[in-house]
Coordinates of C-alpha atoms and ligand atoms in Angstrom, one line a residue:
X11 CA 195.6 -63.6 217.1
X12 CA 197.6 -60.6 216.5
X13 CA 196.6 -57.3 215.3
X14 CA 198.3 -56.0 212.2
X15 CA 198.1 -52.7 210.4
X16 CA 198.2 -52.7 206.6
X17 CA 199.4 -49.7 204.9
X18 CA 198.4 -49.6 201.3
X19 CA 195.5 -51.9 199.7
X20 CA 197.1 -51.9 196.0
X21 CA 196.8 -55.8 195.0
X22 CA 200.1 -56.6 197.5
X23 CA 198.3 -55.0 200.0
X24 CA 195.1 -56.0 200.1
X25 CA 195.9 -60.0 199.7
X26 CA 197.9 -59.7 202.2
X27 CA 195.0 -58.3 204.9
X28 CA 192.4 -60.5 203.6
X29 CA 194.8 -63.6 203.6
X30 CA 196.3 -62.5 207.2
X31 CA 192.9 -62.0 208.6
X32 CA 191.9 -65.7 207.1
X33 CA 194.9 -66.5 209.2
X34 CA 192.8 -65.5 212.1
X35 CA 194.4 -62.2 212.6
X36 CA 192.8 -58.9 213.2
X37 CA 193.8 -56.4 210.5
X38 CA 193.1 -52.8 209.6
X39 CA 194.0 -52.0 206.1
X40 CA 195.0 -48.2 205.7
X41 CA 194.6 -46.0 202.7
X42 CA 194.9 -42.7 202.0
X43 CA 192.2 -42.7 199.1
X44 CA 188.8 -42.2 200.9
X45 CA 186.8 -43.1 197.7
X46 CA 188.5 -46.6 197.8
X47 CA 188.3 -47.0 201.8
X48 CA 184.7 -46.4 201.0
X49 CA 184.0 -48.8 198.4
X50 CA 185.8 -51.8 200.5
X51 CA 183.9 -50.8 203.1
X52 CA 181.0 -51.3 200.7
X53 CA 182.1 -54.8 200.6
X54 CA 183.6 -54.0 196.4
X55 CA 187.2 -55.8 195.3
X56 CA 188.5 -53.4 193.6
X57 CA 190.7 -55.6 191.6
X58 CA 190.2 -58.6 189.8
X59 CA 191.9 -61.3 192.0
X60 CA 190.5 -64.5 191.8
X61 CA 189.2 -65.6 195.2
X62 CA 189.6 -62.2 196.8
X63 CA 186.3 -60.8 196.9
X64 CA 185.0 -63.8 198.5
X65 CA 187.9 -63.7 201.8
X66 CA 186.9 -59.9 201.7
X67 CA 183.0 -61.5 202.1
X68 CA 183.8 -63.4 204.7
X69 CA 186.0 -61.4 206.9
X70 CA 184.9 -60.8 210.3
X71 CA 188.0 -58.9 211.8
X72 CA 189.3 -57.1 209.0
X73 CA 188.5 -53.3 208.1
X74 CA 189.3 -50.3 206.2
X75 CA 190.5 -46.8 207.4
X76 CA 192.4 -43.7 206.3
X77 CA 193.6 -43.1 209.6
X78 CA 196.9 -44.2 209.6
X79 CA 197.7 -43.0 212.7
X80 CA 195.1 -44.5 214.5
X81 CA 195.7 -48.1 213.2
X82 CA 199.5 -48.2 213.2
X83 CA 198.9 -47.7 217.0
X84 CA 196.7 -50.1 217.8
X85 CA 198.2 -52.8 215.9
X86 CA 201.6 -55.0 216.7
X87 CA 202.6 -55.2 213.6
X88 CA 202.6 -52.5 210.6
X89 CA 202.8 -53.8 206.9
X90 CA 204.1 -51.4 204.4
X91 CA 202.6 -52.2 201.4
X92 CA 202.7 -49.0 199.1
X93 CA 204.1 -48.9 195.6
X94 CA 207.2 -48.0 194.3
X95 CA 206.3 -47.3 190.9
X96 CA 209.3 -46.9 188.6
X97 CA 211.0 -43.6 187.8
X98 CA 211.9 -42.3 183.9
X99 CA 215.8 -43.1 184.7
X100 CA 214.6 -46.5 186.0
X101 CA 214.8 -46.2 189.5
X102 CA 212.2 -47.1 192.3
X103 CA 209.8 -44.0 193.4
X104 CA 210.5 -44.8 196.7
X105 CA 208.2 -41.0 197.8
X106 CA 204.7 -43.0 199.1
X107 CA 207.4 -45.9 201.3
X108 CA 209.4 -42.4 202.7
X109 CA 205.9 -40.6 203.2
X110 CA 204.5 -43.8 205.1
X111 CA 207.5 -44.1 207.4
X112 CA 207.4 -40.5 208.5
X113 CA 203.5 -40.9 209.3
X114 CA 204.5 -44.0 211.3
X115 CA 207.6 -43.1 213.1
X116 CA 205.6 -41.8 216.3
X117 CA 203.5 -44.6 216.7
X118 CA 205.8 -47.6 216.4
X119 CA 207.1 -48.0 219.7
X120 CA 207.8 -52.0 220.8
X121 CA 206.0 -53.1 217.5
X122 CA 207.7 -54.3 214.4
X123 CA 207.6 -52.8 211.0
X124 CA 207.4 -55.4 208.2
X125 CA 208.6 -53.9 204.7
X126 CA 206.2 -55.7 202.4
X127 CA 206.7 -53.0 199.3
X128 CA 209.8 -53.9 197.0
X129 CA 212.5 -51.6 197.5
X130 CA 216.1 -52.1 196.6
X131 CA 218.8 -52.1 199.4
X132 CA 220.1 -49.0 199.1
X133 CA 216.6 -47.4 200.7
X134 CA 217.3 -49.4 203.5
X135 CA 219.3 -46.7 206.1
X136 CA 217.1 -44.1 204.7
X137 CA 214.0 -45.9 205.6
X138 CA 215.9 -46.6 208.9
X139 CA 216.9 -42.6 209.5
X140 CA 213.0 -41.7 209.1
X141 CA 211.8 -43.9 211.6
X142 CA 214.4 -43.4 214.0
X143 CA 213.3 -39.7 214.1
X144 CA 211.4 -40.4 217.0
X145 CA 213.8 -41.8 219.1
X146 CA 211.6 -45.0 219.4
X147 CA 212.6 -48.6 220.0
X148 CA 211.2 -50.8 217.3
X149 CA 211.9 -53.9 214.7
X150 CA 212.5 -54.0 211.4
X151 CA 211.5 -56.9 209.0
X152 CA 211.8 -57.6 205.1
X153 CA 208.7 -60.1 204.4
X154 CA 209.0 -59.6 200.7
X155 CA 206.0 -60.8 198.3
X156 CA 206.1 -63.2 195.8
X157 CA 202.3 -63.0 194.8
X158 CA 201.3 -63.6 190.9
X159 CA 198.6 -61.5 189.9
X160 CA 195.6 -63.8 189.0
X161 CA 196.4 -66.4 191.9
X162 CA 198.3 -63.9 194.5
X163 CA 195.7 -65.7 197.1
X164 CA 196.9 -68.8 196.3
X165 CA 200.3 -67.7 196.2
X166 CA 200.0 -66.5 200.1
X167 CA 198.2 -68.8 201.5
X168 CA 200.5 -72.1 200.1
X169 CA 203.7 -70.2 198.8
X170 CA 206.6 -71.9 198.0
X171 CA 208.4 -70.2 200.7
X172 CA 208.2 -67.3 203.2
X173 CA 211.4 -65.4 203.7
X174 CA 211.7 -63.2 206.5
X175 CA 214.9 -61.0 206.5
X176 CA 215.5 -59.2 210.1
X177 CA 218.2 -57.9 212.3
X178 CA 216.5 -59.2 215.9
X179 CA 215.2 -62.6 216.6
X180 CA 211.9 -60.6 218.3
X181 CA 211.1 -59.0 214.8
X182 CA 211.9 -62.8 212.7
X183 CA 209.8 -64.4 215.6
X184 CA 206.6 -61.9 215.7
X185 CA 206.3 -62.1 211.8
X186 CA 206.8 -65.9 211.5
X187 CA 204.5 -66.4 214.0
X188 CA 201.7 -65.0 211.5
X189 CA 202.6 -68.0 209.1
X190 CA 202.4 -70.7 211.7
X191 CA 199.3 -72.0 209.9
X192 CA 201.0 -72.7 206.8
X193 CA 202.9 -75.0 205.7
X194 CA 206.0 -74.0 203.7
X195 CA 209.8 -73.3 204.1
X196 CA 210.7 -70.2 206.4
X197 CA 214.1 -68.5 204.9
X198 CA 215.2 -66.7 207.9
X199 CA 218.1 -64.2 206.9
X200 CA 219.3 -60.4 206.8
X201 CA 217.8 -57.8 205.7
X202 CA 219.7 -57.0 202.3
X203 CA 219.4 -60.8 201.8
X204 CA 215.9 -60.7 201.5
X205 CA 215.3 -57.8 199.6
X206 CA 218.1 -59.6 197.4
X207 CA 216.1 -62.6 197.1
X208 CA 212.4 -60.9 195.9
X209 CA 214.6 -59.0 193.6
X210 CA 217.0 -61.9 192.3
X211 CA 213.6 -64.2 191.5
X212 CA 211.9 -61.8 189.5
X213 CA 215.2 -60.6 187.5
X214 CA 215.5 -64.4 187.5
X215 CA 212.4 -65.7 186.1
X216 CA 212.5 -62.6 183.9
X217 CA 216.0 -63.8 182.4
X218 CA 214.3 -67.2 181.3
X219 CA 211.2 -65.4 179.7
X220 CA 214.2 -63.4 177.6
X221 CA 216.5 -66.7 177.3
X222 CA 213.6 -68.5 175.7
X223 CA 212.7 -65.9 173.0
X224 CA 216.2 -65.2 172.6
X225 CA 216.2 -69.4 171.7
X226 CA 212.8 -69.0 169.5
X227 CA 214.8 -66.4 167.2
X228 CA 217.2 -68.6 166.8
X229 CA 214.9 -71.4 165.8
X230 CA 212.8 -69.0 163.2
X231 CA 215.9 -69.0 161.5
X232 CA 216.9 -72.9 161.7
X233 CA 213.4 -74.2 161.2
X234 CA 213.1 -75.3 164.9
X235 CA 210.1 -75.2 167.2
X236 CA 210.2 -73.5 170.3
X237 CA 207.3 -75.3 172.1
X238 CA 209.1 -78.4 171.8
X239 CA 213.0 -77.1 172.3
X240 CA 211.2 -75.7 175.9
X241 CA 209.4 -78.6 177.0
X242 CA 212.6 -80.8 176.2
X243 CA 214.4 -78.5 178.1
X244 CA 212.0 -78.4 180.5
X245 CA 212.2 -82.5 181.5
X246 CA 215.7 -81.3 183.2
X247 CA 214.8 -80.7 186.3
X248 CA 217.6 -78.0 186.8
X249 CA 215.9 -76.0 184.1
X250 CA 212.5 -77.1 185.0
X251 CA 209.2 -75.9 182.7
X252 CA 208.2 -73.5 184.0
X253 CA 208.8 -69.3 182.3
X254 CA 209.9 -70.9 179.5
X255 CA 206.6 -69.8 177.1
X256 CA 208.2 -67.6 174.2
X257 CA 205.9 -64.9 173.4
X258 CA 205.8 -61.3 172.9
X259 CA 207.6 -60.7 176.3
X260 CA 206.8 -60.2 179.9
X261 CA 205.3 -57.3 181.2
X262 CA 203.2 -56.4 184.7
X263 CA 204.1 -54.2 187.4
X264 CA 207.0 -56.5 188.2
X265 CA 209.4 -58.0 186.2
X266 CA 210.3 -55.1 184.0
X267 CA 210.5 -52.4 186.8
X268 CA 212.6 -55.0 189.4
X269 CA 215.1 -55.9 186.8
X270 CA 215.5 -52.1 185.4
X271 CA 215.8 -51.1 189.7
X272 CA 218.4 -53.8 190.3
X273 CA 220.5 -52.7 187.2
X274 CA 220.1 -49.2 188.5
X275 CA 221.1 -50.5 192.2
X276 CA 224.3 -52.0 190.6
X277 CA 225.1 -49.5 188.4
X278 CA 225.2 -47.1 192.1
X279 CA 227.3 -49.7 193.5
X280 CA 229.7 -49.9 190.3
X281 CA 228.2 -53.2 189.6
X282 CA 227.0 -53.9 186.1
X283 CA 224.4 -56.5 185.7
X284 CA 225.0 -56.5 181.7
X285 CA 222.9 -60.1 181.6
X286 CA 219.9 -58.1 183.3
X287 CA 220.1 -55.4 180.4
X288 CA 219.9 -57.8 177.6
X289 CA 216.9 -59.5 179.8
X290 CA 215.3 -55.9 178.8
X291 CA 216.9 -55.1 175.7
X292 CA 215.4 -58.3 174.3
X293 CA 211.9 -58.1 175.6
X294 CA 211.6 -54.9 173.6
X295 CA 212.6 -56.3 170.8
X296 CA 210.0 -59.2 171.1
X297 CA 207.4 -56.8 170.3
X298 CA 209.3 -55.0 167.7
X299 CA 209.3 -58.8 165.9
X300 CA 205.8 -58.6 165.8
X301 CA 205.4 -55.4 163.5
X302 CA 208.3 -57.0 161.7
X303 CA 206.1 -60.5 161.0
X304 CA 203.4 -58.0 160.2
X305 CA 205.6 -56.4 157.7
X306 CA 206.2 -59.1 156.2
X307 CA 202.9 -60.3 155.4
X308 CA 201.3 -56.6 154.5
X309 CA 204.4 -54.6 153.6
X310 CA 203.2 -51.2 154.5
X311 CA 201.2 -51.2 157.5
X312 CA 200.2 -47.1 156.5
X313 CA 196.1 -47.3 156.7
X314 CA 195.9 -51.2 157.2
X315 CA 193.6 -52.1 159.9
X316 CA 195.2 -54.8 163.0
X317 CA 193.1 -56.3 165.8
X318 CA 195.1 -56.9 169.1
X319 CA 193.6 -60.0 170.8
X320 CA 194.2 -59.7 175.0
X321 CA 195.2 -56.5 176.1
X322 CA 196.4 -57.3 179.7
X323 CA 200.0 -58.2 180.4
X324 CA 198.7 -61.8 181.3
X325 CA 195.5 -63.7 181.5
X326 CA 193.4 -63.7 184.8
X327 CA 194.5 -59.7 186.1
X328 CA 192.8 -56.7 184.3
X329 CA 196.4 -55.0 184.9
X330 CA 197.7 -52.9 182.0
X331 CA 200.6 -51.9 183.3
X332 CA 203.6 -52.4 180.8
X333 CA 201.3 -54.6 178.8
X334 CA 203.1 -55.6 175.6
X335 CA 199.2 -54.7 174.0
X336 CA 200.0 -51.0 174.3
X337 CA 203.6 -51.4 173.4
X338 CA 202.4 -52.5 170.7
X339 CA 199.0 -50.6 169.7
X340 CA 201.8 -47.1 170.3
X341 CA 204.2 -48.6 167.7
X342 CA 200.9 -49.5 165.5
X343 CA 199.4 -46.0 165.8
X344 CA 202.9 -44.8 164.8
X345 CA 202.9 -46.6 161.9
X346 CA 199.2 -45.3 160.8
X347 CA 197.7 -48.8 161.2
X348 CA 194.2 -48.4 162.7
X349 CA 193.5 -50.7 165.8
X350 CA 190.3 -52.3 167.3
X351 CA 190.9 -54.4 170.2
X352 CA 189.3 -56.9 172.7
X353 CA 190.0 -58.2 176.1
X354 CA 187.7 -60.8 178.1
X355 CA 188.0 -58.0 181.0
X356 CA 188.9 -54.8 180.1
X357 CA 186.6 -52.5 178.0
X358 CA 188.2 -49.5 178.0
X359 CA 192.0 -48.1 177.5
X360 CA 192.8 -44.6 178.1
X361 CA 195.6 -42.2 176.8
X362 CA 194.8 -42.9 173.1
X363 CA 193.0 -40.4 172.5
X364 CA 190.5 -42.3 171.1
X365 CA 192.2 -44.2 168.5
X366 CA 192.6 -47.8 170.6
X367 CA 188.7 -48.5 170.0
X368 CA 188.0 -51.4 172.6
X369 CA 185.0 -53.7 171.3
X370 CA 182.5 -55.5 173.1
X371 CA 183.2 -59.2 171.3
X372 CA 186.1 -60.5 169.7
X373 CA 184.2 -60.7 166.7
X374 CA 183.6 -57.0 166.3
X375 CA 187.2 -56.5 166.9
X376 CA 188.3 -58.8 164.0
X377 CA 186.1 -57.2 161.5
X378 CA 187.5 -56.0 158.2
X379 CA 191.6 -56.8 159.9
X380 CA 193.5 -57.1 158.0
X381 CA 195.9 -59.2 160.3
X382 CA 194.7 -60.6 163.6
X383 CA 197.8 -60.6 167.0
X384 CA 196.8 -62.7 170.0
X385 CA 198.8 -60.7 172.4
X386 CA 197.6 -62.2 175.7
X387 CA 196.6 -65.9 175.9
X388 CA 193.4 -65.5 177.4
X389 CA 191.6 -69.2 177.3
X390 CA 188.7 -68.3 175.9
X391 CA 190.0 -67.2 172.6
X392 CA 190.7 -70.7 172.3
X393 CA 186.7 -71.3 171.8
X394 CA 186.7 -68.8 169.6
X395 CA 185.0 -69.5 166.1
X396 CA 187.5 -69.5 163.7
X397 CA 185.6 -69.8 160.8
X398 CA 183.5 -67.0 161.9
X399 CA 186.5 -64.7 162.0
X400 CA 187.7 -66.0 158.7
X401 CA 184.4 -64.2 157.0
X402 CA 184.7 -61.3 159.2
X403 CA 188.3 -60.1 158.4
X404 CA 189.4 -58.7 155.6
X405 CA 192.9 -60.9 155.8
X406 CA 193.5 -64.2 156.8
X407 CA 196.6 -63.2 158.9
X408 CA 196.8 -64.3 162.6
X409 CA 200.0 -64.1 164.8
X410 CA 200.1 -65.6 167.5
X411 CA 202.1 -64.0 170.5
X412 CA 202.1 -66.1 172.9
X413 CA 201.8 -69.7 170.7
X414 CA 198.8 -70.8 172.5
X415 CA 196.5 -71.5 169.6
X416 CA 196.6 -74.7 167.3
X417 CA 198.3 -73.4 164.6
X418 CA 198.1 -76.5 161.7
X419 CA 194.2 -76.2 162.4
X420 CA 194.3 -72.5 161.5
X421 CA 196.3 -73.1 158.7
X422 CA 193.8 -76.2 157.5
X423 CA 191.3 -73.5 157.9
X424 CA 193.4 -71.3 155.4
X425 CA 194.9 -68.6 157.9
X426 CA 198.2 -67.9 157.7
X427 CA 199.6 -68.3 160.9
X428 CA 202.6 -67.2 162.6
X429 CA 203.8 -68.0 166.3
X430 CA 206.6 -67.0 168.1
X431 CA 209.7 -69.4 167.0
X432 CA 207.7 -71.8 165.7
Ligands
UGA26 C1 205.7 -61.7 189.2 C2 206.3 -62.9 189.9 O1 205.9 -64.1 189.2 C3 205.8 -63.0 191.4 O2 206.4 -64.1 192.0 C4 206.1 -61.7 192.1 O3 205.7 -61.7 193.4 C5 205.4 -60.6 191.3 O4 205.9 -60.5 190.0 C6 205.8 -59.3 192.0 O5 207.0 -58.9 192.1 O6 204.9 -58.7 192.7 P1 203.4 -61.2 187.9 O7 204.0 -60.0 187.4 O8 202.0 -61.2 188.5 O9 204.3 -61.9 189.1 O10 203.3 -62.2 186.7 P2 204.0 -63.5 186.1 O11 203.1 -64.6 186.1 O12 205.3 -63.7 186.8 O13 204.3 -63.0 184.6 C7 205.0 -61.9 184.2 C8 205.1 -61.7 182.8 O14 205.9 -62.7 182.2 C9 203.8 -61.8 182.0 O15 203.7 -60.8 181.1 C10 203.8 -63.2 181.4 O16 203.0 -63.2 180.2 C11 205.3 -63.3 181.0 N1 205.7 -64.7 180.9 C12 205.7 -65.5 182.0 C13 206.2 -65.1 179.7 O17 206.2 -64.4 178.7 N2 206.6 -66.4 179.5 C14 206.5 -67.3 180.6 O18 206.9 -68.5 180.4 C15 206.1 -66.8 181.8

């Protein structure tokens, strides 16, 4: 058993102490919010994670504190966990890892500091220079995450592989040595390597989301169907099928902020990553198709009346963050067209003043639309009742955004129905 200090209980952050302490560790999870150390305390998930709540049930040596101090000295090992939202000219906020670090650097003497937060390379000496300000021995370690939202337990506890970047052998050895109990690869490297490697997936799988509706534009115009050119590519195993879904693009906390921070990290270093800014480039313009497709069908969409389907970026997370739902509903409200959504989780948006109105059913949202998008592929809108939307709407426009629903059977039913490349 070894006692670990978690700083930060965002979604990283908390999966990480509840999975470590089903590991049999002892783990304080720190956070500065008293209002949320309060309601975990309280035994409440504050996100929706599937499987969380009930490791955070079950936990016997796990607990919540806001001293930092306190916990970062009686522990061995300190995770920093905090976020590093994205700055306007694309950069990582890297103010809540620098603020951490400085709280830290007098209680870190003999005990290794694992950097659990992504943050590009270039952070590294300053992160380095703040914790050396106390003239105190100690080891660093990038454990980067790779934790989906939806199954991020799953994802820790049988991960495809754990990479552990370090300078020492003492700080690789004390931080594998947490991950003894499961079985998966153990990528033991540098530093820069394994920031390089959290980074380099997500741009990575980000650049096949783009690829692939790159392709699907391509085969609207040739009469091809994207769902089948992907799973054909797919059977090659050096492709593989998985991130090849065309849709209205990715969006999360992840992929779009760690490709934008990598093209901003090699733009510093006088490297340009041009394929990483078409990644981008083209996921805007995924959602920019969909007005178009709406254009099409209603010409002026001045006063017409759109219901967005799925709100979150993804199904199984109630995370809004760069959803393509508000992309969209902004460009909508731009464009006069009055929204009423629906989402299986979340019931209310905010910063719309008012105008995003979030219904309780998906049948209240659909009434009087003209034109229906699935932005998120939620699987119960597959259930839905079609016909039962049919006589709500006022059109009998759906697109589909993420070409999850059977499309000739909407058609039979005498929707007009438009995927994504298809
Ligand atoms: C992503 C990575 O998958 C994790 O490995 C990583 O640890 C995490 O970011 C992170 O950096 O913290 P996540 O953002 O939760 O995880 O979601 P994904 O499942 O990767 O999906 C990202 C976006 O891509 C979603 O909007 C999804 O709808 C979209 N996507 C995914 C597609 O449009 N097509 C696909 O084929 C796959």
């Amino acid at each position: 058993m070894t006692e670990i200090c978690i700083i930060g209980t965002g979604y990283v952050g908390l999966v990480t102490g509840a999975c470590l302490e089903h590991l049999r560790h002892k783990v304080a999870c720190v956070d500065k919010h008293k209002s949320k150390v309060a309601e975990l305390r309280q035994g409440n998930c504050p996100i929706h994670e599937q499987g969380l709540e009930r490791l955070l049930q079950k936990a016997q040596k796990l607990e919540f504190t806001t001293n930092l101090k306190q916990a970062a000295s009686q522990s061995e090992i300190i995770f920093i966990c905090v976020g590093t939202p994205e700055k306007e000219d694309g950069d990582a906020d890297l103010s809540h890892v620098f603020e951490v670090c400085e709280q830290i650097s007098a209680h870190i003497d003999g005990k290794t500091v694992v950097i659990k937060s992504t943050l590009p390379i270039t952070a590294i000496p300053d992160v380095r220079k703040i914790l050396d300000s106390n003239s105190l021995s100690y080891d660093l370690v990038s454990n980067p995450e790779f934790l989906s939202q939806g199954t991020a337990v799953k994802d820790f506890l049988e991960p495809d592989r754990i990479v552990i970047g370090s300078d020492s052998d003492k700080g690789f050895d004390s931080v594998a040595s947490l991950f003894q109990e499961i079985d998966a690869p153990v990528i033991k490297t540098d530093i820069a390597s394994a920031i390089m490697i959290k980074y380099a997936s997500n741009a990575f799988l980000a650049t096949k989301v783009s690829f692939v509706n790159s392709i699907a534009r391509l085969c609207e115009k040739v009469g091809a169907n994207i769902n089948d050119v992907a799973n054909g590519m797919g059977y090659d195993k050096r492709i593989g099928k998985l991130f090849l879904k065309a849709g209205v693009g990715f969006g999360g906390s992840c992929f779009p902020k760690d490709t934008r921070a990598l093209v901003k990290t090699g733009s510093k270093l006088g490297v340009e990553l041009e394929i990483l800014k078409a990644v981008d480039g083209v996921n805007t313009f995924q959602r920019q198709l969909v007005i178009e497709k709406l254009k099409r069908h209603l010409g002026d969409l001045d006063g017409k009346q759109v219901s967005l389907l799925g709100l979150s970026y993804k199904p199984g997370t109630d995370d809004l963050r760069e959803a393509p739902a508000l992309y969209l509903a902004r460009d909508l409200l731009n464009l006069n067209t009055r929204i009423n959504a629906f989402d299986p989780i979340i019931k209310q948006v905010d910063g719309f003043d008012g105008k995003l109105a979030v219904k309780e059913e998906a049948y209240q949202a659909v009434k009087d639309a003209d034109a229906i998008i699935f932005v998120t592929e939620h699987p119960e809108f597959s259930l839905l009742d079609f016909a039962r939307i049919k006589e709500l709407a006022k059109g009998n426009i759906i697109i589909d955004g993420r070409n999850f629903l059977n499309g000739s059977k909407l058609k039979e039913a005498g929707f007009i129905y438009e995927g994504i490349g298809i």
